PDB file of N, CA and C in Angstrom:
ATOM      1  N   MET B   1      61.316  78.943  93.477  1.00  0.00           N
ATOM      2  CA  MET B   1      62.613  78.433  93.079  1.00  0.00           C
ATOM      3  C   MET B   1      63.313  79.494  92.233  1.00  0.00           C
ATOM      4  N   PRO B   2      64.538  79.876  92.598  1.00  0.00           N
ATOM      5  CA  PRO B   2      65.249  80.886  91.814  1.00  0.00           C
ATOM      6  C   PRO B   2      65.696  80.319  90.466  1.00  0.00           C
ATOM      7  N   LEU B   3      65.772  81.176  89.500  1.00  0.00           N
ATOM      8  CA  LEU B   3      66.218  80.772  88.167  1.00  0.00           C
ATOM      9  C   LEU B   3      67.736  80.804  88.110  1.00  0.00           C
ATOM     10  N   PRO B   4      68.354  79.791  87.494  1.00  0.00           N
ATOM     11  CA  PRO B   4      69.812  79.818  87.365  1.00  0.00           C
ATOM     12  C   PRO B   4      70.231  80.917  86.393  1.00  0.00           C
ATOM     13  N   ALA B   5      71.357  81.570  86.669  1.00  0.00           N
ATOM     14  CA  ALA B   5      71.814  82.682  85.841  1.00  0.00           C
ATOM     15  C   ALA B   5      72.431  82.195  84.536  1.00  0.00           C
ATOM     16  N   VAL B   6      73.192  81.102  84.581  1.00  0.00           N
ATOM     17  CA  VAL B   6      73.855  80.567  83.387  1.00  0.00           C
ATOM     18  C   VAL B   6      73.643  79.065  83.382  1.00  0.00           C
ATOM     19  N   ILE B   7      73.166  78.536  82.258  1.00  0.00           N
ATOM     20  CA  ILE B   7      72.948  77.089  82.147  1.00  0.00           C
ATOM     21  C   ILE B   7      73.384  76.619  80.764  1.00  0.00           C
ATOM     22  N   ALA B   8      73.667  75.328  80.668  1.00  0.00           N
ATOM     23  CA  ALA B   8      74.110  74.755  79.401  1.00  0.00           C
ATOM     24  C   ALA B   8      72.936  74.454  78.476  1.00  0.00           C
ATOM     25  N   ALA B   9      71.804  74.083  79.053  1.00  0.00           N
ATOM     26  CA  ALA B   9      70.624  73.757  78.241  1.00  0.00           C
ATOM     27  C   ALA B   9      69.371  74.149  79.015  1.00  0.00           C
ATOM     28  N   LEU B  10      68.303  74.383  78.288  1.00  0.00           N
ATOM     29  CA  LEU B  10      67.047  74.801  78.908  1.00  0.00           C
ATOM     30  C   LEU B  10      66.193  73.624  79.363  1.00  0.00           C
ATOM     31  N   ASP B  11      66.714  72.419  79.334  1.00  0.00           N
ATOM     32  CA  ASP B  11      65.951  71.224  79.678  1.00  0.00           C
ATOM     33  C   ASP B  11      65.428  71.258  81.119  1.00  0.00           C
ATOM     34  N   ASN B  12      66.224  71.793  82.046  1.00  0.00           N
ATOM     35  CA  ASN B  12      65.852  71.773  83.464  1.00  0.00           C
ATOM     36  C   ASN B  12      65.065  73.012  83.891  1.00  0.00           C
ATOM     37  N   VAL B  13      64.700  73.863  82.931  1.00  0.00           N
ATOM     38  CA  VAL B  13      63.965  75.087  83.241  1.00  0.00           C
ATOM     39  C   VAL B  13      62.539  74.924  82.738  1.00  0.00           C
ATOM     40  N   ASP B  14      61.588  75.396  83.524  1.00  0.00           N
ATOM     41  CA  ASP B  14      60.177  75.345  83.147  1.00  0.00           C
ATOM     42  C   ASP B  14      59.991  76.028  81.787  1.00  0.00           C
ATOM     43  N   ALA B  15      59.184  75.438  80.936  1.00  0.00           N
ATOM     44  CA  ALA B  15      58.977  75.960  79.587  1.00  0.00           C
ATOM     45  C   ALA B  15      58.457  77.396  79.600  1.00  0.00           C
ATOM     46  N   ALA B  16      57.751  77.774  80.633  1.00  0.00           N
ATOM     47  CA  ALA B  16      57.237  79.137  80.721  1.00  0.00           C
ATOM     48  C   ALA B  16      58.355  80.167  80.888  1.00  0.00           C
ATOM     49  N   HIS B  17      59.528  79.721  81.325  1.00  0.00           N
ATOM     50  CA  HIS B  17      60.644  80.629  81.558  1.00  0.00           C
ATOM     51  C   HIS B  17      61.670  80.627  80.432  1.00  0.00           C
ATOM     52  N   HIS B  18      61.465  79.855  79.398  1.00  0.00           N
ATOM     53  CA  HIS B  18      62.445  79.766  78.318  1.00  0.00           C
ATOM     54  C   HIS B  18      62.689  81.124  77.659  1.00  0.00           C
ATOM     55  N   ASP B  19      61.655  81.955  77.565  1.00  0.00           N
ATOM     56  CA  ASP B  19      61.830  83.246  76.905  1.00  0.00           C
ATOM     57  C   ASP B  19      62.610  84.243  77.771  1.00  0.00           C
ATOM     58  N   LEU B  20      62.913  83.889  79.008  1.00  0.00           N
ATOM     59  CA  LEU B  20      63.705  84.750  79.875  1.00  0.00           C
ATOM     60  C   LEU B  20      65.207  84.579  79.659  1.00  0.00           C
ATOM     61  N   TYR B  21      65.581  83.624  78.827  1.00  0.00           N
ATOM     62  CA  TYR B  21      66.988  83.311  78.596  1.00  0.00           C
ATOM     63  C   TYR B  21      67.410  83.721  77.195  1.00  0.00           C
ATOM     64  N   ALA B  22      68.663  84.110  77.080  1.00  0.00           N
ATOM     65  CA  ALA B  22      69.256  84.439  75.789  1.00  0.00           C
ATOM     66  C   ALA B  22      70.423  83.488  75.547  1.00  0.00           C
ATOM     67  N   GLU B  23      70.552  83.015  74.327  1.00  0.00           N
ATOM     68  CA  GLU B  23      71.634  82.082  74.002  1.00  0.00           C
ATOM     69  C   GLU B  23      72.900  82.867  73.677  1.00  0.00           C
ATOM     70  N   THR B  24      74.033  82.401  74.192  1.00  0.00           N
ATOM     71  CA  THR B  24      75.315  83.052  73.934  1.00  0.00           C
ATOM     72  C   THR B  24      75.980  82.419  72.726  1.00  0.00           C
ATOM     73  N   GLU B  25      77.099  83.000  72.299  1.00  0.00           N
ATOM     74  CA  GLU B  25      77.829  82.496  71.140  1.00  0.00           C
ATOM     75  C   GLU B  25      78.368  81.090  71.367  1.00  0.00           C
ATOM     76  N   ASP B  26      78.661  80.748  72.606  1.00  0.00           N
ATOM     77  CA  ASP B  26      79.216  79.421  72.892  1.00  0.00           C
ATOM     78  C   ASP B  26      78.132  78.378  73.173  1.00  0.00           C
ATOM     79  N   GLY B  27      76.875  78.717  72.951  1.00  0.00           N
ATOM     80  CA  GLY B  27      75.794  77.748  73.079  1.00  0.00           C
ATOM     81  C   GLY B  27      75.156  77.656  74.451  1.00  0.00           C
ATOM     82  N   ARG B  28      75.643  78.401  75.418  1.00  0.00           N
ATOM     83  CA  ARG B  28      75.034  78.401  76.746  1.00  0.00           C
ATOM     84  C   ARG B  28      73.879  79.390  76.766  1.00  0.00           C
ATOM     85  N   PHE B  29      73.101  79.333  77.825  1.00  0.00           N
ATOM     86  CA  PHE B  29      71.972  80.232  77.991  1.00  0.00           C
ATOM     87  C   PHE B  29      72.178  81.056  79.251  1.00  0.00           C
ATOM     88  N   VAL B  30      71.972  82.372  79.131  1.00  0.00           N
ATOM     89  CA  VAL B  30      72.111  83.260  80.279  1.00  0.00           C
ATOM     90  C   VAL B  30      70.784  83.962  80.526  1.00  0.00           C
ATOM     91  N   LEU B  31      70.512  84.201  81.773  1.00  0.00           N
ATOM     92  CA  LEU B  31      69.298  84.903  82.157  1.00  0.00           C
ATOM     93  C   LEU B  31      69.372  86.326  81.609  1.00  0.00           C
ATOM     94  N   ASP B  32      68.397  86.698  80.803  1.00  0.00           N
ATOM     95  CA  ASP B  32      68.364  88.013  80.168  1.00  0.00           C
ATOM     96  C   ASP B  32      67.775  88.996  81.167  1.00  0.00           C
ATOM     97  N   ILE B  33      68.646  89.830  81.754  1.00  0.00           N
ATOM     98  CA  ILE B  33      68.196  90.746  82.798  1.00  0.00           C
ATOM     99  C   ILE B  33      68.084  92.156  82.245  1.00  0.00           C
ATOM    100  N   ASP B  34      67.289  92.942  82.905  1.00  0.00           N
ATOM    101  CA  ASP B  34      67.098  94.335  82.526  1.00  0.00           C
ATOM    102  C   ASP B  34      67.654  95.202  83.645  1.00  0.00           C
ATOM    103  N   GLY B  35      68.450  96.171  83.296  1.00  0.00           N
ATOM    104  CA  GLY B  35      69.007  97.068  84.296  1.00  0.00           C
ATOM    105  C   GLY B  35      70.450  96.739  84.617  1.00  0.00           C
ATOM    106  N   ASP B  36      70.930  97.349  85.656  1.00  0.00           N
ATOM    107  CA  ASP B  36      72.325  97.218  86.057  1.00  0.00           C
ATOM    108  C   ASP B  36      72.489  96.102  87.082  1.00  0.00           C
ATOM    109  N   ILE B  37      73.298  95.114  86.747  1.00  0.00           N
ATOM    110  CA  ILE B  37      73.528  93.979  87.641  1.00  0.00           C
ATOM    111  C   ILE B  37      74.385  94.391  88.843  1.00  0.00           C
ATOM    112  N   ALA B  38      75.082  95.515  88.750  1.00  0.00           N
ATOM    113  CA  ALA B  38      75.959  95.942  89.845  1.00  0.00           C
ATOM    114  C   ALA B  38      75.183  96.212  91.130  1.00  0.00           C
ATOM    115  N   GLY B  39      73.897  96.485  91.024  1.00  0.00           N
ATOM    116  CA  GLY B  39      73.101  96.746  92.211  1.00  0.00           C
ATOM    117  C   GLY B  39      72.685  95.500  92.958  1.00  0.00           C
ATOM    118  N   HIS B  40      72.926  94.339  92.388  1.00  0.00           N
ATOM    119  CA  HIS B  40      72.545  93.080  93.037  1.00  0.00           C
ATOM    120  C   HIS B  40      73.414  92.855  94.272  1.00  0.00           C
ATOM    121  N   PRO B  41      72.827  92.421  95.390  1.00  0.00           N
ATOM    122  CA  PRO B  41      73.599  92.261  96.632  1.00  0.00           C
ATOM    123  C   PRO B  41      74.751  91.264  96.525  1.00  0.00           C
ATOM    124  N   ALA B  42      74.653  90.289  95.636  1.00  0.00           N
ATOM    125  CA  ALA B  42      75.739  89.316  95.506  1.00  0.00           C
ATOM    126  C   ALA B  42      76.872  89.859  94.649  1.00  0.00           C
ATOM    127  N   VAL B  43      76.623  90.890  93.849  1.00  0.00           N
ATOM    128  CA  VAL B  43      77.625  91.414  92.930  1.00  0.00           C
ATOM    129  C   VAL B  43      78.459  92.517  93.576  1.00  0.00           C
ATOM    130  N   ALA B  44      77.870  93.310  94.442  1.00  0.00           N
ATOM    131  CA  ALA B  44      78.570  94.445  95.041  1.00  0.00           C
ATOM    132  C   ALA B  44      79.876  94.034  95.743  1.00  0.00           C
ATOM    133  N   PRO B  45      79.887  92.979  96.574  1.00  0.00           N
ATOM    134  CA  PRO B  45      81.159  92.597  97.200  1.00  0.00           C
ATOM    135  C   PRO B  45      82.211  92.161  96.180  1.00  0.00           C
ATOM    136  N   LEU B  46      81.774  91.510  95.109  1.00  0.00           N
ATOM    137  CA  LEU B  46      82.726  91.098  94.079  1.00  0.00           C
ATOM    138  C   LEU B  46      83.338  92.308  93.373  1.00  0.00           C
ATOM    139  N   GLU B  47      82.499  93.291  93.104  1.00  0.00           N
ATOM    140  CA  GLU B  47      82.996  94.494  92.447  1.00  0.00           C
ATOM    141  C   GLU B  47      83.972  95.240  93.357  1.00  0.00           C
ATOM    142  N   ASN B  48      83.657  95.312  94.635  1.00  0.00           N
ATOM    143  CA  ASN B  48      84.562  95.969  95.584  1.00  0.00           C
ATOM    144  C   ASN B  48      85.896  95.238  95.666  1.00  0.00           C
ATOM    145  N   ALA B  49      85.852  93.920  95.716  1.00  0.00           N
ATOM    146  CA  ALA B  49      87.085  93.131  95.778  1.00  0.00           C
ATOM    147  C   ALA B  49      87.899  93.315  94.502  1.00  0.00           C
ATOM    148  N   TYR B  50      87.224  93.379  93.367  1.00  0.00           N
ATOM    149  CA  TYR B  50      87.913  93.586  92.086  1.00  0.00           C
ATOM    150  C   TYR B  50      88.623  94.938  92.067  1.00  0.00           C
ATOM    151  N   ARG B  51      87.947  95.969  92.515  1.00  0.00           N
ATOM    152  CA  ARG B  51      88.553  97.305  92.535  1.00  0.00           C
ATOM    153  C   ARG B  51      89.744  97.364  93.500  1.00  0.00           C
ATOM    154  N   LYS B  52      89.633  96.698  94.644  1.00  0.00           N
ATOM    155  CA  LYS B  52      90.755  96.656  95.585  1.00  0.00           C
ATOM    156  C   LYS B  52      91.952  95.942  94.953  1.00  0.00           C
ATOM    157  N   GLU B  53      91.672  94.853  94.242  1.00  0.00           N
ATOM    158  CA  GLU B  53      92.748  94.108  93.595  1.00  0.00           C
ATOM    159  C   GLU B  53      93.411  94.954  92.505  1.00  0.00           C
ATOM    160  N   GLN B  54      92.625  95.693  91.745  1.00  0.00           N
ATOM    161  CA  GLN B  54      93.182  96.585  90.728  1.00  0.00           C
ATOM    162  C   GLN B  54      94.093  97.626  91.372  1.00  0.00           C
ATOM    163  N   ASP B  55      93.627  98.251  92.433  1.00  0.00           N
ATOM    164  CA  ASP B  55      94.427  99.267  93.118  1.00  0.00           C
ATOM    165  C   ASP B  55      95.716  98.667  93.660  1.00  0.00           C
ATOM    166  N   LYS B  56      95.621  97.468  94.230  1.00  0.00           N
ATOM    167  CA  LYS B  56      96.802  96.804  94.776  1.00  0.00           C
ATOM    168  C   LYS B  56      97.817  96.526  93.680  1.00  0.00           C
ATOM    169  N   ARG B  57      97.350  96.052  92.529  1.00  0.00           N
ATOM    170  CA  ARG B  57      98.270  95.741  91.433  1.00  0.00           C
ATOM    171  C   ARG B  57      98.922  96.996  90.867  1.00  0.00           C
ATOM    172  N   LYS B  58      98.167  98.083  90.773  1.00  0.00           N
ATOM    173  CA  LYS B  58      98.754  99.340  90.304  1.00  0.00           C
ATOM    174  C   LYS B  58      99.836  99.815  91.273  1.00  0.00           C
ATOM    175  N   ARG B  59      99.536  99.742  92.575  1.00  0.00           N
ATOM    176  CA  ARG B  59     100.505 100.156  93.586  1.00  0.00           C
ATOM    177  C   ARG B  59     101.763  99.295  93.516  1.00  0.00           C
ATOM    178  N   GLN B  60     101.577  97.980  93.356  1.00  0.00           N
ATOM    179  CA  GLN B  60     102.724  97.086  93.265  1.00  0.00           C
ATOM    180  C   GLN B  60     103.546  97.373  92.007  1.00  0.00           C
ATOM    181  N   GLY B  61     102.866  97.714  90.921  1.00  0.00           N
ATOM    182  CA  GLY B  61     103.575  98.062  89.689  1.00  0.00           C
ATOM    183  C   GLY B  61     104.423  99.315  89.873  1.00  0.00           C
ATOM    184  N   ARG B  62     103.854 100.317  90.548  1.00  0.00           N
ATOM    185  CA  ARG B  62     104.629 101.544  90.809  1.00  0.00           C
ATOM    186  C   ARG B  62     105.815 101.250  91.718  1.00  0.00           C
ATOM    187  N   GLU B  63     105.610 100.413  92.734  1.00  0.00           N
ATOM    188  CA  GLU B  63     106.702 100.056  93.637  1.00  0.00           C
ATOM    189  C   GLU B  63     107.794  99.299  92.886  1.00  0.00           C
ATOM    190  N   LEU B  64     107.395  98.410  91.996  1.00  0.00           N
ATOM    191  CA  LEU B  64     108.369  97.656  91.214  1.00  0.00           C
ATOM    192  C   LEU B  64     109.167  98.579  90.308  1.00  0.00           C
ATOM    193  N   ASP B  65     108.487  99.514  89.648  1.00  0.00           N
ATOM    194  CA  ASP B  65     109.191 100.467  88.790  1.00  0.00           C
ATOM    195  C   ASP B  65     110.180 101.306  89.596  1.00  0.00           C
ATOM    196  N   ALA B  66     109.768 101.724  90.798  1.00  0.00           N
ATOM    197  CA  ALA B  66     110.661 102.515  91.646  1.00  0.00           C
ATOM    198  C   ALA B  66     111.889 101.699  92.045  1.00  0.00           C
ATOM    199  N   LEU B  67     111.689 100.437  92.370  1.00  0.00           N
ATOM    200  CA  LEU B  67     112.821  99.580  92.734  1.00  0.00           C
ATOM    201  C   LEU B  67     113.744  99.340  91.546  1.00  0.00           C
ATOM    202  N   LYS B  68     113.158  99.180  90.357  1.00  0.00           N
ATOM    203  CA  LYS B  68     113.980  99.003  89.157  1.00  0.00           C
ATOM    204  C   LYS B  68     114.815 100.250  88.891  1.00  0.00           C
ATOM    205  N   GLN B  69     114.190 101.415  89.048  1.00  0.00           N
ATOM    206  CA  GLN B  69     114.931 102.660  88.841  1.00  0.00           C
ATOM    207  C   GLN B  69     116.055 102.799  89.861  1.00  0.00           C
ATOM    208  N   LYS B  70     115.766 102.448  91.097  1.00  0.00           N
ATOM    209  CA  LYS B  70     116.788 102.532  92.135  1.00  0.00           C
ATOM    210  C   LYS B  70     117.946 101.596  91.820  1.00  0.00           C
ATOM    211  N   LEU B  71     117.637 100.396  91.365  1.00  0.00           N
ATOM    212  CA  LEU B  71     118.674  99.433  91.010  1.00  0.00           C
ATOM    213  C   LEU B  71     119.502  99.935  89.837  1.00  0.00           C
ATOM    214  N   GLU B  72     118.833 100.497  88.827  1.00  0.00           N
ATOM    215  CA  GLU B  72     119.556 101.032  87.676  1.00  0.00           C
ATOM    216  C   GLU B  72     120.435 102.209  88.086  1.00  0.00           C
ATOM    217  N   ALA B  73     119.918 103.052  88.972  1.00  0.00           N
ATOM    218  CA  ALA B  73     120.700 104.195  89.432  1.00  0.00           C
ATOM    219  C   ALA B  73     121.933 103.730  90.193  1.00  0.00           C
ATOM    220  N   GLU B  74     121.768 102.709  91.025  1.00  0.00           N
ATOM    221  CA  GLU B  74     122.921 102.179  91.755  1.00  0.00           C
ATOM    222  C   GLU B  74     123.934 101.562  90.804  1.00  0.00           C
ATOM    223  N   ALA B  75     123.439 100.865  89.768  1.00  0.00           N
ATOM    224  CA  ALA B  75     124.347 100.265  88.784  1.00  0.00           C
ATOM    225  C   ALA B  75     125.066 101.355  88.004  1.00  0.00           C
ATOM    226  N   ASP B  76     124.337 102.406  87.643  1.00  0.00           N
ATOM    227  CA  ASP B  76     124.959 103.511  86.920  1.00  0.00           C
ATOM    228  C   ASP B  76     125.996 104.208  87.796  1.00  0.00           C
ATOM    229  N   GLY B  77     125.683 104.358  89.075  1.00  0.00           N
ATOM    230  CA  GLY B  77     126.630 104.973  90.003  1.00  0.00           C
ATOM    231  C   GLY B  77     127.886 104.141  90.146  1.00  0.00           C
ATOM    232  N   ALA B  78     127.724 102.830  90.152  1.00  0.00           N
ATOM    233  CA  ALA B  78     128.891 101.950  90.245  1.00  0.00           C
ATOM    234  C   ALA B  78     129.745 102.052  88.986  1.00  0.00           C
ATOM    235  N   GLU B  79     129.105 102.178  87.829  1.00  0.00           N
ATOM    236  CA  GLU B  79     129.854 102.331  86.576  1.00  0.00           C
ATOM    237  C   GLU B  79     130.603 103.659  86.561  1.00  0.00           C
ATOM    238  N   ALA B  80     129.926 104.710  87.046  1.00  0.00           N
ATOM    239  CA  ALA B  80     130.563 106.027  87.072  1.00  0.00           C
ATOM    240  C   ALA B  80     131.734 106.024  88.048  1.00  0.00           C
ATOM    241  N   ALA B  81     131.575 105.333  89.170  1.00  0.00           N
ATOM    242  CA  ALA B  81     132.655 105.264  90.148  1.00  0.00           C
ATOM    243  C   ALA B  81     133.843 104.502  89.589  1.00  0.00           C
ATOM    244  N   ALA B  82     133.566 103.559  88.691  1.00  0.00           N
ATOM    245  CA  ALA B  82     134.641 102.780  88.087  1.00  0.00           C
ATOM    246  C   ALA B  82     135.343 103.578  86.990  1.00  0.00           C
ATOM    247  N   GLY B  83     134.795 104.739  86.644  1.00  0.00           N
ATOM    248  CA  GLY B  83     135.447 105.592  85.664  1.00  0.00           C
ATOM    249  C   GLY B  83     134.926 105.411  84.250  1.00  0.00           C
ATOM    250  N   GLY B  84     133.962 104.552  84.054  1.00  0.00           N
ATOM    251  CA  GLY B  84     133.428 104.324  82.713  1.00  0.00           C
ATOM    252  C   GLY B  84     132.265 105.240  82.432  1.00  0.00           C
ATOM    253  N   LYS B  85     132.036 105.474  81.166  1.00  0.00           N
ATOM    254  CA  LYS B  85     130.877 106.275  80.785  1.00  0.00           C
ATOM    255  C   LYS B  85     129.629 105.410  80.817  1.00  0.00           C
ATOM    256  N   GLU B  86     128.487 106.073  80.922  1.00  0.00           N
ATOM    257  CA  GLU B  86     127.214 105.359  80.965  1.00  0.00           C
ATOM    258  C   GLU B  86     126.952 104.736  79.601  1.00  0.00           C
ATOM    259  N   PRO B  87     126.750 103.420  79.545  1.00  0.00           N
ATOM    260  CA  PRO B  87     126.466 102.796  78.255  1.00  0.00           C
ATOM    261  C   PRO B  87     125.112 103.263  77.705  1.00  0.00           C
ATOM    262  N   ALA B  88     124.978 103.208  76.411  1.00  0.00           N
ATOM    263  CA  ALA B  88     123.747 103.679  75.759  1.00  0.00           C
ATOM    264  C   ALA B  88     122.539 102.874  76.227  1.00  0.00           C
ATOM    265  N   ALA B  89     122.685 101.574  76.392  1.00  0.00           N
ATOM    266  CA  ALA B  89     121.556 100.734  76.810  1.00  0.00           C
ATOM    267  C   ALA B  89     121.082 101.128  78.209  1.00  0.00           C
ATOM    268  N   SER B  90     122.005 101.428  79.098  1.00  0.00           N
ATOM    269  CA  SER B  90     121.638 101.821  80.450  1.00  0.00           C
ATOM    270  C   SER B  90     120.934 103.170  80.456  1.00  0.00           C
ATOM    271  N   ALA B  91     121.423 104.083  79.656  1.00  0.00           N
ATOM    272  CA  ALA B  91     120.792 105.401  79.560  1.00  0.00           C
ATOM    273  C   ALA B  91     119.398 105.276  78.984  1.00  0.00           C
ATOM    274  N   ARG B  92     119.253 104.409  77.993  1.00  0.00           N
ATOM    275  CA  ARG B  92     117.944 104.217  77.378  1.00  0.00           C
ATOM    276  C   ARG B  92     116.947 103.658  78.396  1.00  0.00           C
ATOM    277  N   ARG B  93     117.363 102.644  79.174  1.00  0.00           N
ATOM    278  CA  ARG B  93     116.484 102.059  80.187  1.00  0.00           C
ATOM    279  C   ARG B  93     116.053 103.111  81.201  1.00  0.00           C
ATOM    280  N   ARG B  94     117.007 103.931  81.632  1.00  0.00           N
ATOM    281  CA  ARG B  94     116.708 104.959  82.611  1.00  0.00           C
ATOM    282  C   ARG B  94     115.710 105.979  82.057  1.00  0.00           C
ATOM    283  N   LEU B  95     115.919 106.412  80.818  1.00  0.00           N
ATOM    284  CA  LEU B  95     115.016 107.381  80.202  1.00  0.00           C
ATOM    285  C   LEU B  95     113.637 106.787  79.944  1.00  0.00           C
ATOM    286  N   GLU B  96     113.577 105.517  79.522  1.00  0.00           N
ATOM    287  CA  GLU B  96     112.286 104.870  79.300  1.00  0.00           C
ATOM    288  C   GLU B  96     111.508 104.727  80.599  1.00  0.00           C
ATOM    289  N   ALA B  97     112.194 104.392  81.675  1.00  0.00           N
ATOM    290  CA  ALA B  97     111.528 104.259  82.964  1.00  0.00           C
ATOM    291  C   ALA B  97     110.979 105.612  83.419  1.00  0.00           C
ATOM    292  N   ALA B  98     111.751 106.659  83.227  1.00  0.00           N
ATOM    293  CA  ALA B  98     111.275 107.993  83.603  1.00  0.00           C
ATOM    294  C   ALA B  98     110.089 108.404  82.752  1.00  0.00           C
ATOM    295  N   HIS B  99     110.143 108.084  81.459  1.00  0.00           N
ATOM    296  CA  HIS B  99     109.032 108.412  80.561  1.00  0.00           C
ATOM    297  C   HIS B  99     107.769 107.631  80.940  1.00  0.00           C
ATOM    298  N   ARG B 100     107.951 106.356  81.284  1.00  0.00           N
ATOM    299  CA  ARG B 100     106.819 105.527  81.682  1.00  0.00           C
ATOM    300  C   ARG B 100     106.147 106.094  82.925  1.00  0.00           C
ATOM    301  N   GLN B 101     106.948 106.562  83.877  1.00  0.00           N
ATOM    302  CA  GLN B 101     106.377 107.166  85.085  1.00  0.00           C
ATOM    303  C   GLN B 101     105.624 108.447  84.759  1.00  0.00           C
ATOM    304  N   ASP B 102     106.161 109.239  83.836  1.00  0.00           N
ATOM    305  CA  ASP B 102     105.467 110.465  83.440  1.00  0.00           C
ATOM    306  C   ASP B 102     104.135 110.149  82.793  1.00  0.00           C
ATOM    307  N   LEU B 103     104.082 109.116  81.945  1.00  0.00           N
ATOM    308  CA  LEU B 103     102.824 108.719  81.302  1.00  0.00           C
ATOM    309  C   LEU B 103     101.820 108.229  82.330  1.00  0.00           C
ATOM    310  N   GLU B 104     102.250 107.437  83.279  1.00  0.00           N
ATOM    311  CA  GLU B 104     101.357 106.926  84.319  1.00  0.00           C
ATOM    312  C   GLU B 104     100.831 108.063  85.186  1.00  0.00           C
ATOM    313  N   ALA B 105     101.694 109.026  85.476  1.00  0.00           N
ATOM    314  CA  ALA B 105     101.251 110.161  86.285  1.00  0.00           C
ATOM    315  C   ALA B 105     100.216 110.983  85.524  1.00  0.00           C
ATOM    316  N   ALA B 106     100.403 111.146  84.223  1.00  0.00           N
ATOM    317  CA  ALA B 106      99.445 111.903  83.424  1.00  0.00           C
ATOM    318  C   ALA B 106      98.130 111.141  83.281  1.00  0.00           C
ATOM    319  N   ALA B 107      98.210 109.820  83.151  1.00  0.00           N
ATOM    320  CA  ALA B 107      97.003 109.003  83.003  1.00  0.00           C
ATOM    321  C   ALA B 107      96.282 108.855  84.331  1.00  0.00           C
ATOM    322  N   GLY B 108      97.027 108.815  85.424  1.00  0.00           N
ATOM    323  CA  GLY B 108      96.429 108.592  86.743  1.00  0.00           C
ATOM    324  C   GLY B 108      95.760 109.836  87.232  1.00  0.00           C
TER     325      GLY B 108
END
């Protein structure tokens, strides 16, 4: 019989296995394992899915930033075509977006 990984109480576990569990801060008991859990066959697909989701969210964030910049550029172009100067708030948004992209490129 396999041992449960996380349980609320040790009542349903054989007394010989009680020392295999460690109590958490919230009062639950977790199986105290040695080594890297990432090598477990049930964990590898979860880790792969997590990494794919992270990559997808980063890509979507970059796409969103690009669309925001494009929208701001079009709005700025419309203001310039109307003969008005670029407002300070619009210039600030444009510069912050460019700076954010530079930071992401340096971090990535």
